mmCIF file of N, CA, C and O in Angstrom:
data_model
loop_
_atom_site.group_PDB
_atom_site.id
_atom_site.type_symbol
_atom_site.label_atom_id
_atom_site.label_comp_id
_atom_site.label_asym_id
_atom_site.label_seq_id
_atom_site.Cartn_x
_atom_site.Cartn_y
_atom_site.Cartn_z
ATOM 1 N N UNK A 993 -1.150 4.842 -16.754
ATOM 2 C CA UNK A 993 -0.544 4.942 -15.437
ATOM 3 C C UNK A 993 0.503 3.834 -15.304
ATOM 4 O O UNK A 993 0.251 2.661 -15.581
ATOM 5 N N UNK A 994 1.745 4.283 -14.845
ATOM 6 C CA UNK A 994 2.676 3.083 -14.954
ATOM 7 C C UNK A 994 3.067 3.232 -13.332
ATOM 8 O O UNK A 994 2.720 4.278 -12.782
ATOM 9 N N UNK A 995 3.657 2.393 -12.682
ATOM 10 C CA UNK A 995 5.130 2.306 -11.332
ATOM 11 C C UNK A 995 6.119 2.079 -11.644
ATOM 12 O O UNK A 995 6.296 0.955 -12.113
ATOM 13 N N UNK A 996 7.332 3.058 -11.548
ATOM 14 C CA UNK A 996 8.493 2.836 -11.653
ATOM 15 C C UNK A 996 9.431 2.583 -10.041
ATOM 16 O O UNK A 996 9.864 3.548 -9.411
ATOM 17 N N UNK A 997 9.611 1.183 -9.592
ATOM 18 C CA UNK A 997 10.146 0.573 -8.621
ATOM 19 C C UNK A 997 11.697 1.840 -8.548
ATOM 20 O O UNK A 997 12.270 2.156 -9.590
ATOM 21 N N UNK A 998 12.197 2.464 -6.994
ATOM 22 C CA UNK A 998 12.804 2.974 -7.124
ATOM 23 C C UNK A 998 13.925 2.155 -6.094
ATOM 24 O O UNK A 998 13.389 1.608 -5.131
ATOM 25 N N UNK A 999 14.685 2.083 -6.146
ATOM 26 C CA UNK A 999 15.968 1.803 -4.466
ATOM 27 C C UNK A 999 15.991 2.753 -3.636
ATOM 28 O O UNK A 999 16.321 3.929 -3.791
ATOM 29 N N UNK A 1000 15.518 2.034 -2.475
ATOM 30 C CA UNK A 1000 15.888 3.196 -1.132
ATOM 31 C C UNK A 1000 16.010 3.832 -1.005
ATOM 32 O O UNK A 1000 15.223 4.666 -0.558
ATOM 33 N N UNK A 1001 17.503 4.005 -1.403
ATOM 34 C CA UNK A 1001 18.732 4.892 -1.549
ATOM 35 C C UNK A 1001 18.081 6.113 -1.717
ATOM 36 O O UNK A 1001 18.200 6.975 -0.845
ATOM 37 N N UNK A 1002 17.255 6.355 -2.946
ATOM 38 C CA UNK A 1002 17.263 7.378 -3.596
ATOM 39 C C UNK A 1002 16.198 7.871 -2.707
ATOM 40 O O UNK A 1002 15.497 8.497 -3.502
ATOM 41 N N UNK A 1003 15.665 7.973 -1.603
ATOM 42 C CA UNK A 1003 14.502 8.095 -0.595
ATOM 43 C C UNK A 1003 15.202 8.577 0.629
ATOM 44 O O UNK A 1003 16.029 8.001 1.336
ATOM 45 N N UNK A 1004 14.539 10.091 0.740
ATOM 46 C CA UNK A 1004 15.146 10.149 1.792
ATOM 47 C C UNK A 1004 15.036 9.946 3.023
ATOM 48 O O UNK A 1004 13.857 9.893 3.372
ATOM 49 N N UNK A 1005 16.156 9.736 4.258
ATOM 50 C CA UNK A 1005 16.118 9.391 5.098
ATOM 51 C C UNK A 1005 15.022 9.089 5.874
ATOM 52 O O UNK A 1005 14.794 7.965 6.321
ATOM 53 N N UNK A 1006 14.237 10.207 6.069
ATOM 54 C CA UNK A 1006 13.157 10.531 6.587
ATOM 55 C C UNK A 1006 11.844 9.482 6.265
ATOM 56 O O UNK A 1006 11.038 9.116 7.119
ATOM 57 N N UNK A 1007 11.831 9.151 5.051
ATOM 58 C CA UNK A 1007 10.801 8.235 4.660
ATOM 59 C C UNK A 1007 11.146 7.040 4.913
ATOM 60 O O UNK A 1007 10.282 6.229 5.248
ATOM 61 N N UNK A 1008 12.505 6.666 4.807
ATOM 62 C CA UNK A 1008 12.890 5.410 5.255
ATOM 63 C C UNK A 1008 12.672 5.419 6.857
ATOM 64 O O UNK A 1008 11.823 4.587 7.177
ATOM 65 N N UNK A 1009 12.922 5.752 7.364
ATOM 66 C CA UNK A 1009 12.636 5.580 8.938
ATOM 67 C C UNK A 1009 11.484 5.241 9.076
ATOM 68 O O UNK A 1009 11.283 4.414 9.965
ATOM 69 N N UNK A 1010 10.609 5.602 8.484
ATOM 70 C CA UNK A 1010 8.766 4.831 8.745
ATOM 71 C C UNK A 1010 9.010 3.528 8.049
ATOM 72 O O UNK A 1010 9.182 3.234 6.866
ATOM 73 N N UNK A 1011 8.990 3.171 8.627
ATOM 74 C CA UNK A 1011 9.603 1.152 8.277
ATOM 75 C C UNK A 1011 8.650 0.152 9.096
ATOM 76 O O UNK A 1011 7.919 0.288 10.077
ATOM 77 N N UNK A 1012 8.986 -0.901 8.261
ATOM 78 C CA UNK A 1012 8.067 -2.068 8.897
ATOM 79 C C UNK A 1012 8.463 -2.789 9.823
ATOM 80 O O UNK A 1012 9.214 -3.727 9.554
ATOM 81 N N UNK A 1013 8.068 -2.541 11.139
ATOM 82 C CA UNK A 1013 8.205 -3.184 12.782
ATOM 83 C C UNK A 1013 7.513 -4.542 13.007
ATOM 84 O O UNK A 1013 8.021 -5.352 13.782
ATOM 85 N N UNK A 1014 6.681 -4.740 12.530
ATOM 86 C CA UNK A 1014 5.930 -6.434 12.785
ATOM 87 C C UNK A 1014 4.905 -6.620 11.932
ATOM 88 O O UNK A 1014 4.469 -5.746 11.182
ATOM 89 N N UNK A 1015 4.490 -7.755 12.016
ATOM 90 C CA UNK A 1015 3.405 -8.003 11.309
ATOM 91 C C UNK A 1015 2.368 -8.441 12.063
ATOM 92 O O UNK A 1015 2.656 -9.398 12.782
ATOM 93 N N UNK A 1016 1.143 -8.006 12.135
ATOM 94 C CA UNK A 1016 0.117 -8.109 12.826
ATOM 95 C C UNK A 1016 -0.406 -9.103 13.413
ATOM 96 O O UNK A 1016 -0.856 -9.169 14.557
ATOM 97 N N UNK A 1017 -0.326 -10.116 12.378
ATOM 98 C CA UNK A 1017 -0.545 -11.068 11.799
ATOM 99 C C UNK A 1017 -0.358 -12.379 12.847
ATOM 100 O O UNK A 1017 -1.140 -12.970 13.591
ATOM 101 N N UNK A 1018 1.184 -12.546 12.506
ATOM 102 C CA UNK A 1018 1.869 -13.752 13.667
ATOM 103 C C UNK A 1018 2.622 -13.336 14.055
ATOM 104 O O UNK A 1018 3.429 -14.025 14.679
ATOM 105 N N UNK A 1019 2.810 -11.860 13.899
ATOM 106 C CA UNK A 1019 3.892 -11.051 15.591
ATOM 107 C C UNK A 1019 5.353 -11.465 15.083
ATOM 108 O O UNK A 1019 6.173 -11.784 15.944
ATOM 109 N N UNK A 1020 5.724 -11.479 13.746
ATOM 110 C CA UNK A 1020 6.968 -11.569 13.407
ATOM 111 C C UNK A 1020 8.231 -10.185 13.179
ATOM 112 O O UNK A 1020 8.531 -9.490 12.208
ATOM 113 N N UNK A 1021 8.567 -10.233 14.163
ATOM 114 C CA UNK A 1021 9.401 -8.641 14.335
ATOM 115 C C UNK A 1021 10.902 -9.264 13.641
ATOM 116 O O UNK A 1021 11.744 -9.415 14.526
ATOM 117 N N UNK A 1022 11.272 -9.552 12.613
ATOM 118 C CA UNK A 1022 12.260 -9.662 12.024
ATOM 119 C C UNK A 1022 12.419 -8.680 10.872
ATOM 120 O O UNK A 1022 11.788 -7.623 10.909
ATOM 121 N N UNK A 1023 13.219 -8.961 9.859
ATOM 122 C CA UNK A 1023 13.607 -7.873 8.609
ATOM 123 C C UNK A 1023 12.411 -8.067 7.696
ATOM 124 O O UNK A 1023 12.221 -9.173 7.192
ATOM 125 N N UNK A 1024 11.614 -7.074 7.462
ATOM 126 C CA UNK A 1024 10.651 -6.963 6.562
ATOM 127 C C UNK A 1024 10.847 -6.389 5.248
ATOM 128 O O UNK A 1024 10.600 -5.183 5.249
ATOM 129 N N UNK A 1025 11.223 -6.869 4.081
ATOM 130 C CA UNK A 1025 11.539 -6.229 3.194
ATOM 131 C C UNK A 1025 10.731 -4.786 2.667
ATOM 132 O O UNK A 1025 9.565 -5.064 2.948
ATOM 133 N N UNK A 1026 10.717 -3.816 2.240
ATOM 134 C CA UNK A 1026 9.625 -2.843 1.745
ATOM 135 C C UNK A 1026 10.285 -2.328 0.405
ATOM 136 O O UNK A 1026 11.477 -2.310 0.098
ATOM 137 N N UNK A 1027 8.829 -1.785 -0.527
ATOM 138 C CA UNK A 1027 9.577 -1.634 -1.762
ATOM 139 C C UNK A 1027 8.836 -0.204 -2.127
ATOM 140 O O UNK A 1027 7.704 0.025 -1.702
ATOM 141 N N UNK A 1028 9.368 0.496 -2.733
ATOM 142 C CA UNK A 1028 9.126 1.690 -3.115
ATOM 143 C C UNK A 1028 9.019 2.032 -4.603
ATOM 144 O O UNK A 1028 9.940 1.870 -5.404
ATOM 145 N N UNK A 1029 7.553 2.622 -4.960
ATOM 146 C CA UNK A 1029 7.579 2.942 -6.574
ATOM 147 C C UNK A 1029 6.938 4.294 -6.304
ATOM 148 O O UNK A 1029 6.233 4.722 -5.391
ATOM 149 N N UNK A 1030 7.506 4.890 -7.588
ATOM 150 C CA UNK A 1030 6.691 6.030 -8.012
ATOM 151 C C UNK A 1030 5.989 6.129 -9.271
ATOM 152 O O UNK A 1030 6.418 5.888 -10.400
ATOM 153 N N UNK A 1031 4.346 6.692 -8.749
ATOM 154 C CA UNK A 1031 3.800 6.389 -9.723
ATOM 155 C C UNK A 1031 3.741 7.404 -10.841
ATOM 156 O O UNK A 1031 3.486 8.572 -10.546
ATOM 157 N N UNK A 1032 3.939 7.085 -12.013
ATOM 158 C CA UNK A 1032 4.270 8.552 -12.994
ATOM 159 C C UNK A 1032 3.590 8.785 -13.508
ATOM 160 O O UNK A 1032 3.650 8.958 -14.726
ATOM 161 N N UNK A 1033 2.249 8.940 -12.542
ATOM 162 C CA UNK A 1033 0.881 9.621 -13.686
ATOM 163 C C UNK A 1033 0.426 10.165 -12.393
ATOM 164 O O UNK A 1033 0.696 9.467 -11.416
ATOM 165 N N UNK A 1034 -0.426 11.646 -12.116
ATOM 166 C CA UNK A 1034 -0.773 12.638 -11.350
ATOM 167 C C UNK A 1034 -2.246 11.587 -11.277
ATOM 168 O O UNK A 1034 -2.885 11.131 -12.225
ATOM 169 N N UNK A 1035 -2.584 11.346 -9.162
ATOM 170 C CA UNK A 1035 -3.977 11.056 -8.822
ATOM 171 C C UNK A 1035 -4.599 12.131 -9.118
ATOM 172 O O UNK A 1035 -4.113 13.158 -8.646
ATOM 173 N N UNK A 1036 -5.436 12.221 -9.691
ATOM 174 C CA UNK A 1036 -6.920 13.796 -9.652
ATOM 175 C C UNK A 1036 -8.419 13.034 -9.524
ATOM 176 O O UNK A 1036 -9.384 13.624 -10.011
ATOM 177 N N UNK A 1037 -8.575 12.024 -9.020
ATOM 178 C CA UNK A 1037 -10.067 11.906 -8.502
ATOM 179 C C UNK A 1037 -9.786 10.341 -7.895
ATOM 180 O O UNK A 1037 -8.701 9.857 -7.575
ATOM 181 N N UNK A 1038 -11.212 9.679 -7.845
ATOM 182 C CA UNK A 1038 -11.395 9.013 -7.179
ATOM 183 C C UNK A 1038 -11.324 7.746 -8.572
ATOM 184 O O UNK A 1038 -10.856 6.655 -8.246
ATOM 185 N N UNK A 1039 -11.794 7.926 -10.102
ATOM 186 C CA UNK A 1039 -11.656 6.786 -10.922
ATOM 187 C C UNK A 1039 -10.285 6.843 -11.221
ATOM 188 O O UNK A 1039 -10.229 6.363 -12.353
ATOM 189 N N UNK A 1040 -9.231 7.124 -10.903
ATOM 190 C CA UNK A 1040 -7.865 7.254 -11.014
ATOM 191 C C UNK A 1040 -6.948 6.512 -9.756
ATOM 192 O O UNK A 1040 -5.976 5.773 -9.912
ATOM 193 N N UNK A 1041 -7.542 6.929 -8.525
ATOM 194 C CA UNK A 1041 -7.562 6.033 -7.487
ATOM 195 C C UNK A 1041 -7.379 4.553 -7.678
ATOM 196 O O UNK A 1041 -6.426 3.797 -7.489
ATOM 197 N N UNK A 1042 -8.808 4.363 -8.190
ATOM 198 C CA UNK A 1042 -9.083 3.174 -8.306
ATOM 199 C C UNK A 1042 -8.775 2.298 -9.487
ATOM 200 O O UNK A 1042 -9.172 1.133 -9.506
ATOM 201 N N UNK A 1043 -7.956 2.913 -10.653
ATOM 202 C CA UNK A 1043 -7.561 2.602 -11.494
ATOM 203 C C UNK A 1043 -5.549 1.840 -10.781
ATOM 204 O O UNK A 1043 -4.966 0.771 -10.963
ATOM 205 N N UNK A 1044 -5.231 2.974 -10.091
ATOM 206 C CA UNK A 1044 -3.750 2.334 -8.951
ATOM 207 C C UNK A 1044 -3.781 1.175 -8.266
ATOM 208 O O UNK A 1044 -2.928 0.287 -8.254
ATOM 209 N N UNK A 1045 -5.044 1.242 -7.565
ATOM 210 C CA UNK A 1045 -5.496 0.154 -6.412
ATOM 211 C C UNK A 1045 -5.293 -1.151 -7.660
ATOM 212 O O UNK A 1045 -4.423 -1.992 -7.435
ATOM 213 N N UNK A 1046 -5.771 -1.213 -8.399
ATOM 214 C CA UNK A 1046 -5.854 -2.316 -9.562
ATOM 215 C C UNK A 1046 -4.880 -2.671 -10.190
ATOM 216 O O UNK A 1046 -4.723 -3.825 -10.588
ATOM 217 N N UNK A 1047 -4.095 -1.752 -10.372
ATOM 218 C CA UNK A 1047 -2.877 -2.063 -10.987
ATOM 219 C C UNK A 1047 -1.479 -2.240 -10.108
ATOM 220 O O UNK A 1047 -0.478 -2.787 -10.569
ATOM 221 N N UNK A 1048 -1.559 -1.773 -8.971
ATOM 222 C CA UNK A 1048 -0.858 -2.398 -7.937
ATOM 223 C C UNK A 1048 -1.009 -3.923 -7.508
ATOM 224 O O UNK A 1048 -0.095 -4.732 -7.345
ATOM 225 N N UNK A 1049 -2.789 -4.186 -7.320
ATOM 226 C CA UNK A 1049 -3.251 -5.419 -6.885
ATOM 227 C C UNK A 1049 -2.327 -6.590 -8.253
ATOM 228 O O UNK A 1049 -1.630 -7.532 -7.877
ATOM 229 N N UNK A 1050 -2.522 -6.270 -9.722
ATOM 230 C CA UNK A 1050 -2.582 -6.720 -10.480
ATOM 231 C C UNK A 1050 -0.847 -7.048 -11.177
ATOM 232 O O UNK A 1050 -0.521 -8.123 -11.682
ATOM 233 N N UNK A 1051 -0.063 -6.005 -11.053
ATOM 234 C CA UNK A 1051 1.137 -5.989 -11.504
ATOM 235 C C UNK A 1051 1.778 -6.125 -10.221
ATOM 236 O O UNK A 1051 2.963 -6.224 -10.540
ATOM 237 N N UNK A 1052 1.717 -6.194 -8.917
ATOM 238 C CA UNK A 1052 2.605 -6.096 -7.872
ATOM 239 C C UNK A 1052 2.319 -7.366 -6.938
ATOM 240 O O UNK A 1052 3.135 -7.927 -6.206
ATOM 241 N N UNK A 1053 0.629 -7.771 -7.180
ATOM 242 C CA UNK A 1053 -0.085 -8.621 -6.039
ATOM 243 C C UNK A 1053 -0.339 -8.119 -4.998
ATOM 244 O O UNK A 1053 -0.920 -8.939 -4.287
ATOM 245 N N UNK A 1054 -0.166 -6.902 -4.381
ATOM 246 C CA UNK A 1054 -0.896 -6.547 -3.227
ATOM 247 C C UNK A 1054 -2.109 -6.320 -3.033
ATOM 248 O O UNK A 1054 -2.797 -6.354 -4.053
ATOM 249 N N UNK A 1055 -2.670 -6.080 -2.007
ATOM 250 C CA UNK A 1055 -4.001 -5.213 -2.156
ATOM 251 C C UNK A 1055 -4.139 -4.425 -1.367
ATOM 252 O O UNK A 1055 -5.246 -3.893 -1.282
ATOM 253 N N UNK A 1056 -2.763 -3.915 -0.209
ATOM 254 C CA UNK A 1056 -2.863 -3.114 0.273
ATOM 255 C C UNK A 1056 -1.677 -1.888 -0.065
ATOM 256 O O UNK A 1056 -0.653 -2.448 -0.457
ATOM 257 N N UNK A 1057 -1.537 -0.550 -0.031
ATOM 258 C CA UNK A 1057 0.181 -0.196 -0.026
ATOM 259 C C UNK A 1057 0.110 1.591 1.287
ATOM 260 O O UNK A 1057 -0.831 2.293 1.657
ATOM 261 N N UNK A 1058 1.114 1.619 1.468
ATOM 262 C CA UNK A 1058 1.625 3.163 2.048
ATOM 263 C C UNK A 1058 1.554 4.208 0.437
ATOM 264 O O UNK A 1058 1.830 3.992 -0.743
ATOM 265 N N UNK A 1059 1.114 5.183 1.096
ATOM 266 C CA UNK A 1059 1.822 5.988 0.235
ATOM 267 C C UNK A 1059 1.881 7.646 0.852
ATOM 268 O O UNK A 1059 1.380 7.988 1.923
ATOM 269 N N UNK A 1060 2.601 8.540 -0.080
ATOM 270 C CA UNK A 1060 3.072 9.881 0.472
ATOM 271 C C UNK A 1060 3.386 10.477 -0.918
ATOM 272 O O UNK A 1060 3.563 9.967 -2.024
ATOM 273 N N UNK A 1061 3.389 11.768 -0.446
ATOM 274 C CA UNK A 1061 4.145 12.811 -1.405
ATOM 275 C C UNK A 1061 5.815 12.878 -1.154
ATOM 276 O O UNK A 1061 6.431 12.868 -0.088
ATOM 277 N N UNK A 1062 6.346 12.952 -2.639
ATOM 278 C CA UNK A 1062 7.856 13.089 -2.280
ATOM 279 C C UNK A 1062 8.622 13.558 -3.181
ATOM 280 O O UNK A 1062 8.833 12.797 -4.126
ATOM 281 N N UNK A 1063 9.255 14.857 -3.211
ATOM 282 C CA UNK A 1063 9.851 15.608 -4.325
ATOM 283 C C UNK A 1063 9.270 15.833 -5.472
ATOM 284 O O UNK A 1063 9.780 15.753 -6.589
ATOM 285 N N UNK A 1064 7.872 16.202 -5.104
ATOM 286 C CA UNK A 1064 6.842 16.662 -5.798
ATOM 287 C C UNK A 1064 6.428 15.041 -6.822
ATOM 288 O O UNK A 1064 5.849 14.981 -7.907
ATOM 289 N N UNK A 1065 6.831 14.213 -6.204
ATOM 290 C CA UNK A 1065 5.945 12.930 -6.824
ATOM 291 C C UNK A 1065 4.821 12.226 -5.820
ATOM 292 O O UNK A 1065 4.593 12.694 -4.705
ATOM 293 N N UNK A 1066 4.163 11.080 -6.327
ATOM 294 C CA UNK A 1066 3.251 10.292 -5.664
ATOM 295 C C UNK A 1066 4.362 9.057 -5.527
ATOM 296 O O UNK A 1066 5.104 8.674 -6.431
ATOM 297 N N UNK A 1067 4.287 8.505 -4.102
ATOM 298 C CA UNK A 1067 5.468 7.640 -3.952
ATOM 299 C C UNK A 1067 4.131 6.810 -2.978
ATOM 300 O O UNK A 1067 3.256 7.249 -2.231
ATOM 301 N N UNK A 1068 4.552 5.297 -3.482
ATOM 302 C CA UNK A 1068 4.329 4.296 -2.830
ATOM 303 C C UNK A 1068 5.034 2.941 -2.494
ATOM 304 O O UNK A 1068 5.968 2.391 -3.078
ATOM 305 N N UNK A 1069 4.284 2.532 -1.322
ATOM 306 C CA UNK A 1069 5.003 1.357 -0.911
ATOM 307 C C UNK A 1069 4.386 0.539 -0.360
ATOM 308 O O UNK A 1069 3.321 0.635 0.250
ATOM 309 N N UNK A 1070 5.338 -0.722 -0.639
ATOM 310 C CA UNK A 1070 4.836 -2.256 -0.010
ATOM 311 C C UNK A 1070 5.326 -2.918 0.518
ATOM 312 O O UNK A 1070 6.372 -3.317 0.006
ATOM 313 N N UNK A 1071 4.960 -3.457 1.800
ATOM 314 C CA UNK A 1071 5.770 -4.812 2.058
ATOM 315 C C UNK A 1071 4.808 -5.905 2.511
ATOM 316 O O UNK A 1071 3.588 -5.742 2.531
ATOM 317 N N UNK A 1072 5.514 -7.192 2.928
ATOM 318 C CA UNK A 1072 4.520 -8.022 2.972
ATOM 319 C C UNK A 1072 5.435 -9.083 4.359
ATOM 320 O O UNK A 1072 6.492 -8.770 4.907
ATOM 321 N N UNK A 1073 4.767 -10.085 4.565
ATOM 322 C CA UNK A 1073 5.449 -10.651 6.208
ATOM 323 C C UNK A 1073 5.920 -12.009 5.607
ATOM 324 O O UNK A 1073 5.236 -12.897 5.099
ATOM 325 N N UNK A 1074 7.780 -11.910 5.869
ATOM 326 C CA UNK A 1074 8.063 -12.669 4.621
ATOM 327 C C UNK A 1074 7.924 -14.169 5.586
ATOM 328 O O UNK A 1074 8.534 -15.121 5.097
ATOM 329 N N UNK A 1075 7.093 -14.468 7.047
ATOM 330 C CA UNK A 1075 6.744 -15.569 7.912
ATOM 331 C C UNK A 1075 5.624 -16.124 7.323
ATOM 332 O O UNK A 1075 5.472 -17.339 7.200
ATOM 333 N N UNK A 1076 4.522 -14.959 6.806
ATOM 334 C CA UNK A 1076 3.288 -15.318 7.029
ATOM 335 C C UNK A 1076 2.607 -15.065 5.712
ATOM 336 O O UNK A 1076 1.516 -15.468 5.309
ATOM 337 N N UNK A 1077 3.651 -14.181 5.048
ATOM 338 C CA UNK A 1077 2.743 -13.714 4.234
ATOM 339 C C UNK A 1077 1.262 -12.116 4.094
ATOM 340 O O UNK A 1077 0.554 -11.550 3.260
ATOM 341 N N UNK A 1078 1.535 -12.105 5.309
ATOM 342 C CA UNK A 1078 0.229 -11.121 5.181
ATOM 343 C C UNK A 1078 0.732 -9.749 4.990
ATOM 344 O O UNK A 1078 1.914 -9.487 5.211
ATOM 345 N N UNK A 1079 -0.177 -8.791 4.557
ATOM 346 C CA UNK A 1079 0.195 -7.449 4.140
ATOM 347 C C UNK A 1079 0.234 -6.797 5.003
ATOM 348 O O UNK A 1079 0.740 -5.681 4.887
ATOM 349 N N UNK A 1080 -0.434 -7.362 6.555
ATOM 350 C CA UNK A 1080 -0.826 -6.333 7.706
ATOM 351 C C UNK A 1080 -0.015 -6.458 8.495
ATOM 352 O O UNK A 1080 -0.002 -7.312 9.381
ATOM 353 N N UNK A 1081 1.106 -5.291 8.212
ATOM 354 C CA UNK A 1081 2.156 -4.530 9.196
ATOM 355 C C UNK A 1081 1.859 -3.513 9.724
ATOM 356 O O UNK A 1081 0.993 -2.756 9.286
ATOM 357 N N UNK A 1082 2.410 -3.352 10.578
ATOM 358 C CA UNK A 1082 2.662 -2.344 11.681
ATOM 359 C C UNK A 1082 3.762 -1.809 10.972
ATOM 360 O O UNK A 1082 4.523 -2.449 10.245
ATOM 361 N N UNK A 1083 3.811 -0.419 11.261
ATOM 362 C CA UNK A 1083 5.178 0.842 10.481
ATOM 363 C C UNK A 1083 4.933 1.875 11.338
ATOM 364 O O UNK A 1083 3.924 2.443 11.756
ATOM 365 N N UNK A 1084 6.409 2.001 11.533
ATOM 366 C CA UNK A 1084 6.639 3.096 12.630
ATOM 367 C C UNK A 1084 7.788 3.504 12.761
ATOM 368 O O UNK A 1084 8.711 2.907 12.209
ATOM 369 N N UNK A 1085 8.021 4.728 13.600
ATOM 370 C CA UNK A 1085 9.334 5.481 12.921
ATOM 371 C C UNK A 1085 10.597 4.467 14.114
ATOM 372 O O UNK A 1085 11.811 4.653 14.029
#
């Protein structure tokens, strides 16, 4: 299972608009960076799941992420509160 980090750009509109509004955290409503990968191996259960969760935690440092379907891929994302540090944002269109 690998993530291939994609740019924005290539995301459409629509997904970009669910964006990061604050952070829970210490209420920092400034520019939140967010990053987008797709993962290029098909989820089919729950030890596959948990094989992502790990390798996100592990190659990215998160431990939390968004994710969705998108042009028939598994697309995920992260951001983090570049005040505080914490993963717990608020996202909204």
């Amino acid at each position: 299972m690998q993530l291939k980090e994609i740019d924005s750009s290539q995301i459409s509109q629509e997904i970009r608009d669910f964006r990061p509004i604050a952070c829970i955290n210490c209420n920092y409503h400034g520019h939140i960076p967010k990053r987008f990968f797709i993962v290029e191996l098909s989820i089919n259960n729950e030890k596959e799941y948990d094989e992502l969760c790990l390798l996100i935690k592990e190659k990215l440092g998160f431990e939390s992420f968004g994710e969705t379907g998108y042009d028939d891929v598994y697309l995920i994302t992260v951001c983090r509160c570049p005040e505080c540090g914490s993963e717990n944002i608020f996202e909204d269109f």
